[in-house]
PDB file of C-alpha atoms in Angstrom:
ATOM      1  CA  MET L   9      -1.346  -4.087   9.321  1.00  0.00           C
ATOM      2  CA  ILE L  10       2.090  -6.642   9.171  1.00  0.00           C
ATOM      3  CA  ALA L  11       0.418  -9.379   7.017  1.00  0.00           C
ATOM      4  CA  PHE L  12       2.624  -8.556   4.019  1.00  0.00           C
ATOM      5  CA  GLU L  13       5.809  -7.891   5.989  1.00  0.00           C
ATOM      6  CA  ARG L  14       5.225 -11.126   7.651  1.00  0.00           C
ATOM      7  CA  GLN L  15       4.373 -12.611   4.178  1.00  0.00           C
ATOM      8  CA  PHE L  16       7.577 -11.284   2.864  1.00  0.00           C
ATOM      9  CA  TRP L  17      10.152 -12.171   5.945  1.00  0.00           C
ATOM     10  CA  ALA L  18       8.733 -15.908   5.574  1.00  0.00           C
ATOM     11  CA  ALA L  19      10.546 -16.446   2.000  1.00  0.00           C
ATOM     12  CA  ASN L  20      13.414 -13.716   2.823  1.00  0.00           C
ATOM     13  CA  PRO L  21      14.356 -14.114   6.814  1.00  0.00           C
ATOM     14  CA  GLY L  22      16.145 -11.255   7.919  1.00  0.00           C
ATOM     15  CA  THR L  23      16.138  -9.157   4.955  1.00  0.00           C
ATOM     16  CA  ARG L  24      15.882  -5.266   5.108  1.00  0.00           C
ATOM     17  CA  LEU L  25      12.569  -4.228   4.340  1.00  0.00           C
ATOM     18  CA  ALA L  26      10.722  -0.319   3.558  1.00  0.00           C
ATOM     19  CA  GLY L  27       7.369   0.760   3.004  1.00  0.00           C
ATOM     20  CA  ILE L  28       7.490   3.661   0.750  1.00  0.00           C
ATOM     21  CA  ASP L  29       4.742   6.366   0.156  1.00  0.00           C
ATOM     22  CA  GLU L  30       3.925   9.543  -1.437  1.00  0.00           C
ATOM     23  CA  ALA L  31       2.327  12.648  -0.763  1.00  0.00           C
ATOM     24  CA  GLY L  32       1.258  15.050  -3.123  1.00  0.00           C
ATOM     25  CA  ARG L  33       0.309  14.422  -6.778  1.00  0.00           C
ATOM     26  CA  GLY L  34      -2.932  15.993  -6.736  1.00  0.00           C
ATOM     27  CA  PRO L  35      -2.207  19.871  -6.008  1.00  0.00           C
ATOM     28  CA  LEU L  36      -1.412  22.496  -8.443  1.00  0.00           C
ATOM     29  CA  ALA L  37       1.468  23.710  -6.473  1.00  0.00           C
ATOM     30  CA  GLY L  38       4.425  22.405  -4.088  1.00  0.00           C
ATOM     31  CA  PRO L  39       6.560  19.705  -4.379  1.00  0.00           C
ATOM     32  CA  VAL L  40       5.374  15.923  -4.549  1.00  0.00           C
ATOM     33  CA  VAL L  41       7.458  14.715  -1.663  1.00  0.00           C
ATOM     34  CA  ALA L  42       7.467  10.764  -1.332  1.00  0.00           C
ATOM     35  CA  GLY L  43       8.725   8.499   2.088  1.00  0.00           C
ATOM     36  CA  ALA L  44      10.339   5.648   3.380  1.00  0.00           C
ATOM     37  CA  VAL L  45      10.413   3.809   6.164  1.00  0.00           C
ATOM     38  CA  ALA L  46      12.499   0.559   6.921  1.00  0.00           C
ATOM     39  CA  ILE L  47      11.944  -1.520  10.657  1.00  0.00           C
ATOM     40  CA  PRO L  48      13.939  -4.920  11.162  1.00  0.00           C
ATOM     41  CA  GLU L  49      11.827  -7.776  11.539  1.00  0.00           C
ATOM     42  CA  GLU L  50      12.829  -8.342  14.897  1.00  0.00           C
ATOM     43  CA  LEU L  51      11.679  -4.668  16.033  1.00  0.00           C
ATOM     44  CA  ILE L  52       8.655  -4.220  13.939  1.00  0.00           C
ATOM     45  CA  GLU L  53       5.896  -6.628  16.071  1.00  0.00           C
ATOM     46  CA  ASP L  54       7.000  -4.842  19.636  1.00  0.00           C
ATOM     47  CA  LEU L  55       6.662  -1.282  18.096  1.00  0.00           C
ATOM     48  CA  TRP L  56       3.115  -2.335  16.101  1.00  0.00           C
ATOM     49  CA  ARG L  57       2.094  -3.602  19.078  1.00  0.00           C
ATOM     50  CA  GLY L  58       3.248  -0.786  20.989  1.00  0.00           C
ATOM     51  CA  GLU L  59       4.244   2.587  20.803  1.00  0.00           C
ATOM     52  CA  LEU L  60       3.148   2.950  17.007  1.00  0.00           C
ATOM     53  CA  GLN L  61       0.001   0.952  17.303  1.00  0.00           C
ATOM     54  CA  ASP L  62      -1.951   3.691  15.922  1.00  0.00           C
ATOM     55  CA  VAL L  63      -0.040   3.869  12.620  1.00  0.00           C
ATOM     56  CA  ALA L  64      -2.197   4.022   9.896  1.00  0.00           C
ATOM     57  CA  ASP L  65      -3.445   5.537   6.640  1.00  0.00           C
ATOM     58  CA  SER L  66      -2.334   8.852   7.002  1.00  0.00           C
ATOM     59  CA  LYS L  67      -5.376  10.552   4.993  1.00  0.00           C
ATOM     60  CA  ARG L  68      -7.636   9.204   7.897  1.00  0.00           C
ATOM     61  CA  MET L  69      -5.766  10.966  10.971  1.00  0.00           C
ATOM     62  CA  THR L  70      -6.103  14.429  12.130  1.00  0.00           C
ATOM     63  CA  HIS L  71      -3.004  16.463  12.057  1.00  0.00           C
ATOM     64  CA  ALA L  72      -2.220  16.154  15.451  1.00  0.00           C
ATOM     65  CA  GLU L  73      -2.310  12.359  15.177  1.00  0.00           C
ATOM     66  CA  ARG L  74       0.089  12.509  12.215  1.00  0.00           C
ATOM     67  CA  ASP L  75       2.468  15.230  13.855  1.00  0.00           C
ATOM     68  CA  ARG L  76       2.320  12.723  17.095  1.00  0.00           C
ATOM     69  CA  LEU L  77       3.397   9.902  15.253  1.00  0.00           C
ATOM     70  CA  TYR L  78       5.933  11.244  12.767  1.00  0.00           C
ATOM     71  CA  SER L  79       8.128  12.489  16.336  1.00  0.00           C
ATOM     72  CA  LEU L  80       8.102   8.669  17.147  1.00  0.00           C
ATOM     73  CA  LEU L  81       8.643   7.399  13.551  1.00  0.00           C
ATOM     74  CA  THR L  82      11.418   9.978  13.395  1.00  0.00           C
ATOM     75  CA  SER L  83      13.008   9.335  16.841  1.00  0.00           C
ATOM     76  CA  LEU L  84      12.513   5.825  18.014  1.00  0.00           C
ATOM     77  CA  PRO L  85      15.882   3.354  17.742  1.00  0.00           C
ATOM     78  CA  GLY L  86      15.749   1.226  15.197  1.00  0.00           C
ATOM     79  CA  VAL L  87      13.506   3.044  12.617  1.00  0.00           C
ATOM     80  CA  ASP L  88      15.009   4.486   9.356  1.00  0.00           C
ATOM     81  CA  TRP L  89      13.159   6.625   7.760  1.00  0.00           C
ATOM     82  CA  ALA L  90      14.142   9.190   4.535  1.00  0.00           C
ATOM     83  CA  VAL L  91      12.429  11.324   2.265  1.00  0.00           C
ATOM     84  CA  GLY L  92      12.619  12.106  -1.558  1.00  0.00           C
ATOM     85  CA  ILE L  93      11.352  15.514  -2.973  1.00  0.00           C
ATOM     86  CA  ALA L  94      10.668  17.104  -6.441  1.00  0.00           C
ATOM     87  CA  ASP L  95      10.098  20.146  -6.904  1.00  0.00           C
ATOM     88  CA  PRO L  96       7.364  22.229  -8.922  1.00  0.00           C
ATOM     89  CA  ALA L  97      10.221  22.838 -12.025  1.00  0.00           C
ATOM     90  CA  GLU L  98      10.976  19.116 -12.425  1.00  0.00           C
ATOM     91  CA  ILE L  99       7.124  17.912 -12.320  1.00  0.00           C
ATOM     92  CA  ASP L 100       6.685  20.145 -14.856  1.00  0.00           C
ATOM     93  CA  ALA L 101       9.661  18.939 -16.679  1.00  0.00           C
ATOM     94  CA  VAL L 102       8.887  15.186 -16.381  1.00  0.00           C
ATOM     95  CA  ASN L 103       5.227  15.168 -15.589  1.00  0.00           C
ATOM     96  CA  ILE L 104       3.987  14.367 -12.221  1.00  0.00           C
ATOM     97  CA  LEU L 105       4.161  10.542 -12.944  1.00  0.00           C
ATOM     98  CA  ARG L 106       7.642  10.280 -13.195  1.00  0.00           C
ATOM     99  CA  ALA L 107       8.292  12.980 -10.965  1.00  0.00           C
ATOM    100  CA  THR L 108       6.741  10.928  -8.193  1.00  0.00           C
ATOM    101  CA  HIS L 109       8.797   7.733  -9.194  1.00  0.00           C
ATOM    102  CA  ARG L 110      12.019  10.064  -9.102  1.00  0.00           C
ATOM    103  CA  ALA L 111      11.023  11.403  -5.191  1.00  0.00           C
ATOM    104  CA  MET L 112       9.956   7.860  -4.387  1.00  0.00           C
ATOM    105  CA  ALA L 113      13.657   6.772  -5.525  1.00  0.00           C
ATOM    106  CA  ARG L 114      15.560   8.994  -4.028  1.00  0.00           C
ATOM    107  CA  ALA L 115      13.706   8.373  -0.550  1.00  0.00           C
ATOM    108  CA  ALA L 116      14.741   4.734  -0.562  1.00  0.00           C
ATOM    109  CA  ALA L 117      18.103   5.289  -1.457  1.00  0.00           C
ATOM    110  CA  ALA L 118      18.715   8.185   1.175  1.00  0.00           C
ATOM    111  CA  LEU L 119      17.355   5.367   4.381  1.00  0.00           C
ATOM    112  CA  PRO L 120      20.368   5.503   6.606  1.00  0.00           C
ATOM    113  CA  GLY L 121      22.754   2.442   5.583  1.00  0.00           C
ATOM    114  CA  GLY L 122      21.539   2.688   1.824  1.00  0.00           C
ATOM    115  CA  SER L 123      18.632   1.518   0.093  1.00  0.00           C
ATOM    116  CA  PRO L 124      16.694  -1.719   1.486  1.00  0.00           C
ATOM    117  CA  ALA L 125      17.383  -5.074  -0.299  1.00  0.00           C
ATOM    118  CA  HIS L 126      13.075  -4.911  -1.247  1.00  0.00           C
ATOM    119  CA  ALA L 127      10.469  -2.162  -0.465  1.00  0.00           C
ATOM    120  CA  LEU L 128       6.824  -2.180  -0.525  1.00  0.00           C
ATOM    121  CA  VAL L 129       5.264   0.509  -2.037  1.00  0.00           C
ATOM    122  CA  ASP L 130       1.419   1.948  -2.334  1.00  0.00           C
ATOM    123  CA  GLY L 131      -0.432   1.748  -5.483  1.00  0.00           C
ATOM    124  CA  LEU L 132       1.049   0.915  -8.952  1.00  0.00           C
ATOM    125  CA  PRO L 133       4.437  -0.417  -9.533  1.00  0.00           C
ATOM    126  CA  VAL L 134       7.399   2.104  -9.017  1.00  0.00           C
ATOM    127  CA  ARG L 135       9.761   2.016 -12.479  1.00  0.00           C
ATOM    128  CA  GLY L 136      13.219   3.607 -11.325  1.00  0.00           C
ATOM    129  CA  LEU L 137      13.605   2.266  -7.758  1.00  0.00           C
ATOM    130  CA  PRO L 138      16.992   1.074  -6.313  1.00  0.00           C
ATOM    131  CA  CYS L 139      15.524  -2.328  -5.377  1.00  0.00           C
ATOM    132  CA  PRO L 140      13.235  -4.604  -6.153  1.00  0.00           C
ATOM    133  CA  SER L 141       9.774  -4.118  -5.031  1.00  0.00           C
ATOM    134  CA  ALA L 142       6.268  -5.124  -4.499  1.00  0.00           C
ATOM    135  CA  ALA L 143       3.191  -2.588  -5.284  1.00  0.00           C
ATOM    136  CA  ILE L 144       0.067  -2.701  -2.867  1.00  0.00           C
ATOM    137  CA  VAL L 145      -3.614  -1.026  -3.777  1.00  0.00           C
ATOM    138  CA  LYS L 146      -4.174   1.081  -1.206  1.00  0.00           C
ATOM    139  CA  GLY L 147      -0.887  -0.741   0.762  1.00  0.00           C
ATOM    140  CA  ASP L 148      -1.364   2.839   2.859  1.00  0.00           C
ATOM    141  CA  ALA L 149      -4.550   0.679   4.600  1.00  0.00           C
ATOM    142  CA  LYS L 150      -2.759  -2.563   4.603  1.00  0.00           C
ATOM    143  CA  SER L 151       1.048  -2.392   5.068  1.00  0.00           C
ATOM    144  CA  PHE L 152       2.457  -1.165   8.336  1.00  0.00           C
ATOM    145  CA  LEU L 153       5.626  -0.116   6.814  1.00  0.00           C
ATOM    146  CA  ILE L 154       3.868   1.972   3.661  1.00  0.00           C
ATOM    147  CA  ALA L 155       1.085   3.450   6.280  1.00  0.00           C
ATOM    148  CA  ALA L 156       4.382   4.750   8.149  1.00  0.00           C
ATOM    149  CA  ALA L 157       6.180   5.773   5.214  1.00  0.00           C
ATOM    150  CA  SER L 158       2.700   8.054   4.494  1.00  0.00           C
ATOM    151  CA  ILE L 159       2.812   9.799   7.604  1.00  0.00           C
ATOM    152  CA  VAL L 160       6.568  10.726   6.973  1.00  0.00           C
ATOM    153  CA  ALA L 161       5.698  11.809   3.635  1.00  0.00           C
ATOM    154  CA  LYS L 162       3.017  13.437   4.931  1.00  0.00           C
ATOM    155  CA  VAL L 163       3.742  15.448   7.428  1.00  0.00           C
ATOM    156  CA  THR L 164       7.035  16.636   5.495  1.00  0.00           C
ATOM    157  CA  ARG L 165       5.019  18.575   2.968  1.00  0.00           C
ATOM    158  CA  ASP L 166       2.870  19.861   5.231  1.00  0.00           C
ATOM    159  CA  ARG L 167       5.415  21.295   6.853  1.00  0.00           C
ATOM    160  CA  ILE L 168       6.664  22.290   3.410  1.00  0.00           C
ATOM    161  CA  MET L 169       3.584  24.069   2.426  1.00  0.00           C
ATOM    162  CA  ASP L 170       3.486  26.004   5.908  1.00  0.00           C
ATOM    163  CA  GLU L 171       6.609  27.578   4.769  1.00  0.00           C
ATOM    164  CA  LEU L 172       5.792  28.179   1.374  1.00  0.00           C
ATOM    165  CA  ASP L 173       2.742  29.859   2.402  1.00  0.00           C
ATOM    166  CA  ARG L 174       5.157  32.661   4.568  1.00  0.00           C
ATOM    167  CA  ARG L 175       6.959  33.471   1.374  1.00  0.00           C
ATOM    168  CA  HIS L 176       4.325  33.155  -1.172  1.00  0.00           C
ATOM    169  CA  PRO L 177       1.146  34.922   1.391  1.00  0.00           C
ATOM    170  CA  GLY L 178      -2.129  35.214  -0.270  1.00  0.00           C
ATOM    171  CA  TYR L 179      -2.629  31.895  -1.862  1.00  0.00           C
ATOM    172  CA  GLY L 180      -3.861  30.351   1.219  1.00  0.00           C
ATOM    173  CA  PHE L 181      -1.073  27.071   1.051  1.00  0.00           C
ATOM    174  CA  ALA L 182      -0.986  26.541   4.884  1.00  0.00           C
ATOM    175  CA  ARG L 183      -4.507  26.177   4.739  1.00  0.00           C
ATOM    176  CA  HIS L 184      -5.240  23.977   1.629  1.00  0.00           C
ATOM    177  CA  LYS L 185      -1.732  23.076   0.734  1.00  0.00           C
ATOM    178  CA  GLY L 186      -1.836  23.526  -2.530  1.00  0.00           C
ATOM    179  CA  TYR L 187      -4.781  21.909  -3.462  1.00  0.00           C
ATOM    180  CA  PRO L 188      -7.700  22.984  -5.924  1.00  0.00           C
ATOM    181  CA  THR L 189      -9.951  24.392  -3.453  1.00  0.00           C
ATOM    182  CA  PRO L 190     -11.787  27.345  -4.036  1.00  0.00           C
ATOM    183  CA  GLU L 191     -10.032  29.504  -2.321  1.00  0.00           C
ATOM    184  CA  HIS L 192      -6.719  29.054  -3.634  1.00  0.00           C
ATOM    185  CA  LEU L 193      -8.536  28.473  -7.900  1.00  0.00           C
ATOM    186  CA  GLU L 194      -9.847  32.473  -6.458  1.00  0.00           C
ATOM    187  CA  ALA L 195      -6.071  33.281  -5.401  1.00  0.00           C
ATOM    188  CA  LEU L 196      -5.011  31.943  -8.895  1.00  0.00           C
ATOM    189  CA  ALA L 197      -6.978  33.899 -10.929  1.00  0.00           C
ATOM    190  CA  ARG L 198      -6.731  37.036  -8.564  1.00  0.00           C
ATOM    191  CA  LEU L 199      -2.505  36.720  -7.807  1.00  0.00           C
ATOM    192  CA  GLY L 200      -1.512  34.739 -10.735  1.00  0.00           C
ATOM    193  CA  PRO L 201       0.687  32.136 -10.577  1.00  0.00           C
ATOM    194  CA  CYS L 202       3.930  31.913  -7.709  1.00  0.00           C
ATOM    195  CA  PRO L 203       6.931  29.865  -8.655  1.00  0.00           C
ATOM    196  CA  GLU L 204       5.669  27.525  -6.940  1.00  0.00           C
ATOM    197  CA  HIS L 205       2.987  26.941  -9.026  1.00  0.00           C
ATOM    198  CA  ARG L 206       2.709  23.783 -11.357  1.00  0.00           C
ATOM    199  CA  ARG L 207       2.884  25.641 -14.691  1.00  0.00           C
ATOM    200  CA  THR L 208       1.287  22.078 -16.713  1.00  0.00           C
ATOM    201  CA  PHE L 209      -1.106  21.553 -14.659  1.00  0.00           C
ATOM    202  CA  GLY L 210      -4.902  22.642 -16.224  1.00  0.00           C
ATOM    203  CA  PRO L 211      -5.934  25.391 -13.612  1.00  0.00           C
ATOM    204  CA  VAL L 212      -2.340  27.131 -13.571  1.00  0.00           C
ATOM    205  CA  SER L 213      -1.727  27.026 -17.004  1.00  0.00           C
ATOM    206  CA  ASP L 214      -5.120  28.265 -18.087  1.00  0.00           C
ATOM    207  CA  THR L 215      -3.763  31.961 -16.191  1.00  0.00           C
ATOM    208  CA  LEU L 216      -0.741  31.808 -18.413  1.00  0.00           C
ATOM    209  CA  GLN L 217      -2.826  31.726 -21.592  1.00  0.00           C
ATOM    210  CA  PRO L 218      -3.114  35.322 -23.112  1.00  0.00           C
ATOM    211  CA  LYS L 219      -6.710  36.396 -22.553  1.00  0.00           C
ATOM    212  CA  LEU L 220      -8.721  37.214 -25.704  1.00  0.00           C
ATOM    213  CA  ILE L 221     -10.362  40.471 -26.260  1.00  0.00           C
TER     214      ILE L 221
END
């Protein structure tokens, strides 16, 4: 899980490196959230073998496991972290890919101490980051820093969706987190979209079309 980090630091010793990942590209509602995590070269081995040895792809973890690791990542000395958010209105205005890239750039820029010198990002190359980057397909399962960022992004977004469930009861956001489950689609058809729905996404835009008689 730290092979990519070791490879980078072998060529760039002491350089500040961050991992960046996102959560929430596919849902019909709520924001897309990016996480960024930076850990110094001299500290990462000890954390990887110690307190953070269970860090892995957030999608493969239980809710409780993610919450526990989120608490550690956001409290351990030497671990810098930040999030960047693009809300549904921005997603509708610029499309989900651009909004995701903006959220990732915001997360990198918001790290304590400023943007890293370099970033490892999950998936395909990202435009607009405030630093050079390397894209790693399925990086959340291959890179420790990207996996850590995936946990920060996922837990942050899940908690946002829990709050949106309280603000907009009836849709079930706390259960499905905005994804197009049968429960969500039924509620959307019955209640229509709320302000947190992405109006350019097919199942939502379909509810806004005039019905032919």
